[in-house]
Coordinates of C-alpha atoms in Angstrom, one line a residue:
Chain P
M244 CA 17.0 -9.8 13.8
K245 CA 17.9 -6.2 13.9
Q246 CA 19.2 -6.3 10.3
A247 CA 16.0 -8.0 9.2
F248 CA 13.9 -5.2 10.7
A249 CA 16.2 -2.7 9.1
I250 CA 15.7 -4.4 5.7
V251 CA 11.9 -4.4 6.0
L252 CA 11.7 -0.8 7.0
S253 CA 14.1 0.5 4.4
A254 CA 12.7 -1.6 1.6
I255 CA 9.1 -0.4 2.3
L256 CA 9.6 3.2 3.4
T257 CA 13.0 4.9 3.6
Q258 CA 14.3 3.3 0.4
N259 CA 11.0 2.9 -1.4
F260 CA 11.7 1.5 -4.8
V261 CA 9.4 3.8 -6.7
L262 CA 9.4 7.0 -4.8
V263 CA 13.0 7.1 -3.6
K264 CA 15.0 4.9 -5.9
F265 CA 12.8 5.7 -9.0
L266 CA 12.7 2.1 -10.2
G267 CA 9.6 0.6 -11.9
I268 CA 8.2 4.0 -12.8
C269 CA 6.6 2.7 -16.0
P270 CA 4.0 0.5 -14.4
F271 CA 3.7 3.0 -11.6
L272 CA 2.4 5.6 -14.1
G273 CA 0.8 3.2 -16.5
V274 CA -1.3 1.0 -14.4
S275 CA -2.4 3.4 -11.7
K276 CA -5.6 4.8 -13.1
K277 CA -7.8 2.6 -10.9
T278 CA -7.1 1.1 -7.5
E279 CA -8.2 -2.4 -8.5
T280 CA -5.7 -2.6 -11.4
A281 CA -3.0 -1.1 -9.2
A282 CA -3.7 -3.7 -6.5
G283 CA -3.5 -6.4 -9.2
M284 CA -0.2 -5.1 -10.5
G285 CA 1.2 -4.9 -6.9
M286 CA 0.2 -8.5 -6.3
A287 CA 1.9 -9.7 -9.5
V288 CA 5.1 -7.7 -8.8
T289 CA 5.3 -9.0 -5.3
F290 CA 4.9 -12.6 -6.5
V291 CA 7.5 -12.3 -9.2
M292 CA 10.0 -10.3 -7.1
A293 CA 10.0 -12.8 -4.3
I294 CA 10.7 -15.7 -6.6
A295 CA 13.2 -13.7 -8.7
S296 CA 15.2 -12.7 -5.6
M297 CA 15.5 -16.4 -4.7
I298 CA 16.5 -17.7 -8.1
T299 CA 18.9 -14.8 -8.9
Y300 CA 20.5 -15.3 -5.5
A301 CA 21.1 -19.0 -6.2
T302 CA 22.4 -18.3 -9.7
N303 CA 24.8 -15.7 -8.5
H304 CA 26.0 -17.6 -5.5
F305 CA 26.4 -21.0 -7.1
L306 CA 27.2 -20.2 -10.7
L307 CA 28.6 -16.7 -11.3
V308 CA 30.7 -16.2 -8.2
P309 CA 32.5 -19.6 -8.3
L310 CA 33.3 -19.0 -12.0
H311 CA 34.4 -15.3 -11.4
L312 CA 31.8 -14.1 -13.9
E313 CA 30.2 -11.4 -11.7
Y314 CA 30.3 -9.0 -14.6
L315 CA 27.6 -11.1 -16.3
Q316 CA 25.1 -10.4 -13.5
T317 CA 23.0 -8.0 -15.4
I318 CA 22.5 -10.0 -18.5
A319 CA 22.1 -13.3 -16.6
F320 CA 19.5 -11.8 -14.3
I321 CA 17.5 -10.3 -17.3
L322 CA 17.5 -13.8 -18.9
I323 CA 16.4 -15.4 -15.7
I324 CA 13.7 -12.9 -14.9
A325 CA 12.3 -13.0 -18.5
G326 CA 12.2 -16.8 -18.4
L327 CA 10.8 -16.9 -14.9
V328 CA 7.9 -14.6 -15.7
Q329 CA 7.0 -16.7 -18.6
F330 CA 7.1 -19.8 -16.5
V331 CA 5.1 -18.2 -13.7
E332 CA 2.5 -17.1 -16.2
M333 CA 2.1 -20.6 -17.6
F334 CA 2.0 -22.1 -14.1
V335 CA -0.6 -19.7 -12.8
Q336 CA -2.7 -20.1 -15.9
K337 CA -2.9 -23.8 -15.4
S338 CA -3.1 -24.2 -11.7
M339 CA -4.9 -21.0 -10.5
P340 CA -7.1 -19.7 -13.4
S341 CA -8.8 -17.2 -11.1
L342 CA -5.5 -15.6 -10.1
Y343 CA -4.5 -15.7 -13.8
N344 CA -7.6 -13.8 -14.8
A345 CA -6.9 -11.2 -12.0
L346 CA -3.3 -10.8 -12.9
G347 CA -3.3 -11.9 -16.5
I348 CA -2.4 -8.8 -18.5
Y349 CA 0.1 -7.6 -15.8
L350 CA 2.3 -10.6 -15.7
P351 CA 4.0 -10.1 -19.1
L352 CA 4.5 -6.4 -18.2
I353 CA 6.6 -7.4 -15.3
T354 CA 9.3 -8.9 -17.6
T355 CA 10.5 -5.4 -18.4
N356 CA 9.9 -4.0 -15.0
C357 CA 13.3 -2.6 -13.8
A358 CA 12.2 -2.9 -10.2
V359 CA 12.6 -6.7 -10.5
L360 CA 16.1 -6.4 -12.1
G361 CA 16.9 -3.7 -9.5
V362 CA 16.1 -5.9 -6.6
A363 CA 18.3 -8.8 -8.0
L364 CA 21.3 -6.5 -8.5
L365 CA 20.8 -4.7 -5.1
N366 CA 20.7 -8.0 -3.3
V367 CA 24.2 -8.7 -4.7
Q368 CA 25.4 -5.2 -4.1
N369 CA 24.3 -5.3 -0.4
E370 CA 25.7 -8.8 0.0
Y371 CA 22.5 -10.2 1.5
N372 CA 22.3 -13.9 2.2
F373 CA 19.5 -16.1 0.9
I374 CA 16.9 -15.3 3.6
Y375 CA 17.7 -11.6 3.5
S376 CA 17.5 -11.6 -0.3
L377 CA 14.1 -13.1 -0.2
L378 CA 13.0 -10.7 2.6
Y379 CA 14.4 -7.7 0.7
G380 CA 12.7 -8.7 -2.6
T381 CA 9.3 -9.3 -0.9
C382 CA 9.4 -6.0 1.1
A383 CA 10.7 -4.0 -1.8
A384 CA 7.7 -5.3 -3.8
L385 CA 5.4 -4.5 -0.9
G386 CA 6.8 -1.0 -1.0
F387 CA 6.1 -0.8 -4.7
S388 CA 2.5 -2.1 -4.1
L389 CA 2.0 0.5 -1.4
A390 CA 3.3 3.3 -3.6
I391 CA 1.2 2.3 -6.6
F392 CA -1.9 1.7 -4.6
L393 CA -1.7 5.1 -2.8
F394 CA -0.9 6.8 -6.1
A395 CA -3.9 5.2 -7.8
G396 CA -6.2 6.3 -4.9
I397 CA -5.0 9.9 -5.3
R398 CA -5.4 9.8 -9.0
E399 CA -9.0 8.5 -8.7
L400 CA -9.8 11.5 -6.4
I401 CA -7.9 14.0 -8.6
N402 CA -9.9 13.0 -11.7
E403 CA -13.0 14.4 -10.2
K404 CA -11.5 17.7 -9.2
D405 CA -11.5 20.9 -11.1
I406 CA -8.0 20.9 -12.6
P407 CA -6.7 23.6 -14.9
K408 CA -6.8 22.3 -18.5
P409 CA -3.0 22.2 -19.2
F410 CA -2.6 20.0 -16.1
Q411 CA -5.4 17.5 -16.7
G412 CA -4.4 13.9 -17.1
F413 CA -0.8 13.0 -17.2
P414 CA 0.8 16.3 -16.0
I415 CA -1.1 16.3 -12.7
A416 CA -0.2 12.6 -12.3
L417 CA 3.5 13.5 -12.6
V418 CA 3.1 16.4 -10.2
T419 CA 1.4 14.1 -7.7
A420 CA 4.1 11.5 -8.1
G421 CA 6.7 14.2 -7.3
L422 CA 4.9 15.3 -4.2
M423 CA 4.5 11.7 -3.0
A424 CA 8.3 11.3 -3.5
I425 CA 8.9 14.4 -1.4
A426 CA 6.6 13.0 1.3
F427 CA 8.4 9.7 1.3
M428 CA 11.7 11.5 1.7
G429 CA 10.4 12.3 5.1
F430 CA 11.0 8.7 6.1
S431 CA 14.7 9.0 5.4
G432 CA 15.0 10.6 8.8
F433 CA 14.8 7.1 10.4
S434 CA 18.1 5.7 11.4
I435 CA 18.5 2.2 12.6
Chain H
M235 CA 40.4 -17.7 -23.4
Y236 CA 39.0 -19.7 -20.6
S237 CA 37.0 -16.8 -19.3
I238 CA 35.4 -16.2 -22.7
I239 CA 34.3 -19.8 -23.0
S240 CA 33.0 -20.0 -19.5
A241 CA 31.0 -16.7 -20.0
V242 CA 29.5 -18.0 -23.2
A243 CA 28.8 -21.4 -21.6
V244 CA 27.1 -19.8 -18.5
V245 CA 24.8 -17.4 -20.5
G246 CA 24.2 -19.9 -23.2
G247 CA 23.6 -22.7 -20.7
T248 CA 21.2 -20.6 -18.6
G249 CA 19.3 -19.7 -21.8
L250 CA 19.2 -23.3 -22.8
V251 CA 18.0 -24.5 -19.4
F252 CA 15.3 -21.9 -19.3
G253 CA 14.4 -22.6 -22.9
C254 CA 14.0 -26.3 -22.2
L255 CA 12.1 -25.6 -19.0
L256 CA 9.7 -23.3 -20.8
A257 CA 9.2 -25.7 -23.6
Y258 CA 8.6 -28.5 -21.1
A259 CA 6.3 -26.3 -19.0
S260 CA 4.3 -25.3 -22.1
I261 CA 3.5 -29.0 -22.5
I262 CA 2.7 -29.8 -18.9
F263 CA 0.8 -26.6 -18.2
E264 CA -0.9 -26.5 -21.5
V265 CA -4.4 -25.0 -21.2
K266 CA -6.7 -26.5 -23.7
K267 CA -8.0 -23.6 -25.7
D268 CA -10.8 -23.8 -28.2
P269 CA -9.0 -23.6 -31.6
R270 CA -12.0 -21.5 -32.8
S271 CA -11.0 -18.7 -30.5
S272 CA -7.7 -18.1 -32.3
Q273 CA -9.5 -18.3 -35.7
I274 CA -12.0 -15.7 -34.5
L275 CA -9.2 -13.6 -33.2
E276 CA -7.6 -13.5 -36.6
I277 CA -10.9 -12.2 -38.1
L278 CA -11.5 -9.5 -35.6
P279 CA -10.3 -6.0 -36.4
G280 CA -7.7 -6.1 -33.6
A281 CA -8.6 -2.6 -32.4
N282 CA -9.0 -3.8 -28.8
C283 CA -11.5 -0.9 -28.3
G284 CA -13.7 -2.8 -25.9
A285 CA -16.9 -1.7 -27.5
C286 CA -18.2 -5.3 -27.4
G287 CA -18.0 -5.2 -23.6
Y288 CA -15.0 -7.5 -23.3
A289 CA -11.4 -6.5 -22.3
G290 CA -10.2 -6.7 -25.8
C291 CA -10.4 -8.7 -29.1
S292 CA -8.8 -11.8 -27.6
A293 CA -11.2 -11.8 -24.6
Y294 CA -14.1 -11.4 -26.9
A295 CA -12.8 -14.2 -29.2
S296 CA -12.6 -16.7 -26.3
A297 CA -16.0 -15.5 -25.0
V298 CA -17.5 -16.4 -28.3
A299 CA -15.7 -19.7 -28.7
E300 CA -16.6 -20.8 -25.2
G301 CA -20.2 -20.0 -25.9
G302 CA -22.4 -17.4 -24.5
A303 CA -21.2 -14.3 -26.3
P304 CA -23.1 -13.2 -29.4
V305 CA -21.3 -13.3 -32.7
N306 CA -22.4 -9.9 -33.7
A307 CA -21.1 -7.9 -30.8
C308 CA -18.2 -6.3 -32.7
S309 CA -19.4 -2.9 -33.7
V310 CA -16.2 -2.0 -35.5
G311 CA -16.1 -5.0 -37.8
K312 CA -19.9 -4.8 -38.4
D313 CA -21.8 -7.4 -40.5
A314 CA -18.7 -8.6 -42.5
V315 CA -16.9 -9.8 -39.3
A316 CA -20.1 -11.1 -37.7
E317 CA -20.8 -13.3 -40.7
K318 CA -17.3 -14.8 -40.7
I319 CA -17.5 -15.5 -36.9
A320 CA -20.9 -17.0 -37.5
D321 CA -19.4 -19.3 -40.1
I322 CA -16.7 -20.5 -37.7
M323 CA -19.2 -21.0 -34.9
G324 CA -21.7 -22.6 -37.3
V325 CA -24.6 -20.3 -36.4
K326 CA -26.5 -17.8 -38.5
A327 CA -25.4 -14.2 -38.1
E328 CA -27.9 -11.7 -37.2
K329 CA -27.4 -8.1 -38.2
V330 CA -25.2 -6.1 -35.9
E331 CA -27.8 -4.2 -33.9
K332 CA -26.7 -0.6 -33.8
K333 CA -27.3 1.2 -30.6
I334 CA -27.4 4.8 -29.5
A335 CA -27.2 6.3 -26.0
K336 CA -30.3 7.9 -24.6
V337 CA -30.7 10.1 -21.5
L338 CA -33.6 8.5 -19.6
C339 CA -34.9 11.6 -17.9
N340 CA -37.3 14.2 -19.1
G341 CA -37.5 16.2 -15.9
N342 CA -36.5 19.5 -17.3
C343 CA -36.8 22.8 -15.4
N344 CA -40.5 22.9 -16.1
H345 CA -41.3 19.5 -14.8
A346 CA -38.9 18.6 -12.0
K347 CA -38.8 20.1 -8.5
Y348 CA -35.7 21.4 -6.9
K349 CA -34.4 21.0 -3.3
Y350 CA -32.0 23.9 -3.5
E351 CA -30.3 26.1 -5.9
Y352 CA -26.8 25.0 -7.0
F353 CA -24.1 27.5 -7.5
G354 CA -21.0 25.2 -7.4
I355 CA -18.7 24.3 -10.2
E356 CA -20.4 23.2 -13.5
N357 CA -19.9 19.5 -13.1
C358 CA -22.5 16.9 -12.4
I359 CA -20.1 14.7 -10.4
A360 CA -19.5 17.5 -8.0
A361 CA -23.2 18.5 -7.9
A362 CA -24.2 14.9 -7.3
K363 CA -22.1 14.8 -4.1
L364 CA -24.1 17.6 -2.6
A365 CA -27.1 15.6 -1.3
G366 CA -27.5 13.9 -4.6
G367 CA -27.9 17.0 -6.6
A368 CA -30.3 19.9 -6.7
K369 CA -33.3 17.9 -8.0
T370 CA -35.6 16.2 -5.5
C371 CA -35.6 13.2 -7.8
H372 CA -32.5 11.1 -7.1
T373 CA -32.4 9.9 -10.7
G374 CA -32.9 13.2 -12.3
C375 CA -30.6 14.7 -14.9
L376 CA -28.6 17.4 -13.3
G377 CA -28.0 19.2 -16.6
L378 CA -24.6 20.6 -15.8
G379 CA -23.0 19.2 -19.0
T380 CA -20.5 16.6 -17.7
C381 CA -21.7 14.3 -20.5
T382 CA -21.6 17.1 -23.0
N383 CA -17.9 17.7 -22.2
V384 CA -16.9 14.1 -22.4
C385 CA -18.7 13.5 -25.7
K386 CA -16.1 13.5 -28.5
F387 CA -18.7 13.7 -31.2
D388 CA -20.5 16.9 -30.1
A389 CA -23.7 14.9 -29.9
I390 CA -25.0 16.0 -26.5
S391 CA -26.6 19.3 -25.7
I392 CA -28.3 20.7 -22.7
V393 CA -31.9 21.7 -23.4
D394 CA -34.1 23.2 -20.6
G395 CA -31.7 21.9 -18.0
I396 CA -31.5 18.3 -19.1
A397 CA -29.1 16.5 -21.5
V398 CA -30.3 15.5 -24.9
I399 CA -28.4 13.2 -27.2
D400 CA -28.6 13.7 -31.0
P401 CA -29.2 10.2 -32.4
Q402 CA -27.6 11.2 -35.7
K403 CA -24.3 12.0 -34.1
C404 CA -24.2 9.4 -31.4
T405 CA -21.7 6.5 -32.1
A406 CA -22.5 4.5 -28.9
C407 CA -19.0 4.9 -27.6
G408 CA -20.3 4.8 -24.1
L409 CA -18.3 7.6 -22.6
C410 CA -21.3 9.5 -21.4
V411 CA -22.9 6.3 -20.0
Q412 CA -19.8 5.8 -17.9
I413 CA -19.4 9.3 -16.7
C414 CA -22.9 10.1 -15.7
P415 CA -23.0 10.1 -11.9
K416 CA -26.7 9.5 -11.9
H417 CA -26.4 6.5 -14.3
I418 CA -29.4 7.6 -16.3
I419 CA -27.8 7.3 -19.8
E420 CA -28.4 3.9 -21.3
F421 CA -28.1 2.3 -24.7
V422 CA -31.2 1.7 -26.7
P423 CA -31.5 0.2 -30.2
E424 CA -31.1 2.8 -32.9
K425 CA -34.3 1.7 -34.5
S426 CA -36.3 2.1 -31.3
T427 CA -39.1 4.7 -31.5
H428 CA -40.3 4.7 -27.9
W429 CA -38.5 5.3 -24.7
V430 CA -39.6 5.5 -21.0
L431 CA -37.8 8.7 -20.1
C432 CA -37.6 8.0 -16.3
K433 CA -35.4 5.8 -14.2
N434 CA -36.9 6.6 -10.7
T435 CA -37.7 3.3 -9.0
D436 CA -39.4 4.8 -6.0
K437 CA -43.1 4.1 -5.5
G438 CA -45.4 6.1 -7.7
V439 CA -46.5 8.3 -4.8
F440 CA -43.0 9.7 -4.3
T441 CA -42.1 9.9 -8.0
G442 CA -45.2 11.9 -8.6
K443 CA -44.1 14.4 -6.0
Y444 CA -40.6 14.7 -7.5
C445 CA -41.5 15.3 -11.0
A446 CA -44.5 16.0 -13.3
V447 CA -43.4 13.6 -16.0
G448 CA -42.0 10.7 -13.9
C449 CA -43.1 7.1 -14.4
I450 CA -45.2 6.1 -11.5
G451 CA -45.4 2.5 -12.4
C452 CA -49.2 2.5 -12.9
G453 CA -49.0 -0.2 -15.7
I454 CA -51.5 1.4 -18.0
C455 CA -49.0 1.2 -20.8
G456 CA -48.5 -2.5 -20.3
K457 CA -52.3 -3.2 -20.2
N458 CA -52.7 -1.4 -23.5
C459 CA -49.7 -2.8 -25.3
P460 CA -50.9 -5.1 -28.2
K461 CA -47.7 -7.0 -28.2
D462 CA -47.1 -7.4 -24.5
A463 CA -43.8 -5.5 -24.9
I464 CA -43.9 -3.2 -21.9
H465 CA -43.8 -4.3 -18.3
I466 CA -43.4 -2.7 -14.9
E467 CA -40.2 -3.7 -13.1
N468 CA -39.2 -2.0 -9.8
N469 CA -42.0 0.6 -10.2
I470 CA -40.8 1.6 -13.6
A471 CA -42.0 0.7 -17.1
K472 CA -39.5 -1.2 -19.3
I473 CA -39.9 -1.7 -23.0
D474 CA -38.8 -5.0 -24.5
Y475 CA -37.5 -3.8 -27.8
S476 CA -37.5 -7.2 -29.4
K477 CA -41.3 -7.2 -29.1
C478 CA -42.0 -3.5 -29.6
I479 CA -43.6 -2.7 -33.0
G480 CA -43.6 1.0 -32.4
C481 CA -47.3 1.5 -32.5
G482 CA -47.2 4.3 -30.0
I483 CA -50.2 3.3 -27.9
C484 CA -48.2 3.3 -24.7
A485 CA -47.0 6.9 -25.3
M486 CA -50.6 8.0 -25.9
K487 CA -52.0 6.2 -22.9
C488 CA -49.3 7.2 -20.4
P489 CA -51.0 9.5 -17.9
K490 CA -47.7 11.2 -16.9
K491 CA -46.4 11.5 -20.5
A492 CA -43.3 9.7 -19.3
I493 CA -43.1 7.6 -22.5
H494 CA -41.7 9.4 -25.4
S495 CA -42.3 8.6 -29.0
I496 CA -40.8 9.9 -32.2
K497 CA -44.2 10.0 -33.7
V498 CA -45.7 12.4 -31.1

């Protein structure tokens, strides 16, 4: 129980995927202009990361480890994630059209989101079991959603401010992301 | 040797399993799409500009195929594309109606009344947050040039404290329409000759106090219109451009001079 709590806290705050581990920066910067799209991206990533954690755990545990093929983890996980995202996209399009319309354009983007691959590899590195892998995947994705949602909110506010011309647009977004990363470093003081 | 074979078998096998799964899933989870939508998508310019009001070319294509969307909404492809889409859909193409943006306020510094004097940063969005701006009318143009700055075609200028759009330069990109914090810039047909330059939906008594040229919703224009093209909605006159013949009677009869005409 204590380890579960530690996983939740570290995945969301102290080891935040975007702001501390610098994974998934591309969607973090690309889809954070509006809070609605940021929330959509966060939902899609959470969905995929939870499923990816489960499947990659199973593949690693039942296929790669028994055959002593651990060095194939990266390529096998990429293959699985890409296939999985495609499958999820089809499934959602058929069974939940409204969710598909909400997530639609973000789903394919997740294929190349390194946060998803990152969570799969970290699960192996940290030697989590199935339940903890799932928990870590979900919470890391929630941390991603939290970061992108906060960032989008700040960017929306910043857009209306009087910013010096050389800083307008992308530069100020990068400065903001840097400041947010510093703020999240404050959480690293927690020790469990 | 064994390790090479097993590695190839595992990666190849995983790929094969996922490939089969996806192929099978694409059959089970197939969503019936109108074949016309892919045909339309091929015709469209593929600029994904969103000028049609849909998320992109494919969204517009499926909106047309599933009915409802007009065939002539693509302003990039113009008539040529509209005709081809119309062929696919089996309808007759109407000419792409070109639009321009128009600032629907004429309350310049001579006509409108002010609540306070604004000395803040030169930005309408900032000014609008201070009790809705300096003008007493809550739909009055603040005239600080936020639309002028956003316009890429240099089409907007500030004249006597209100924004004026040059119809020659306007490309109907919609940037000013989006950015205006007062939401008083709207698209009108390029061929239109008369506009109600007021968006205040308050009762006439109040509008009259805010501004000398505000529409008070008296309805004189509607009573005099020979084509029944102008009506009062929410205390504001609205011209139906599909009926308007541009005679100019409404502009002449308007007691507040809120309706503008090219002819005058």
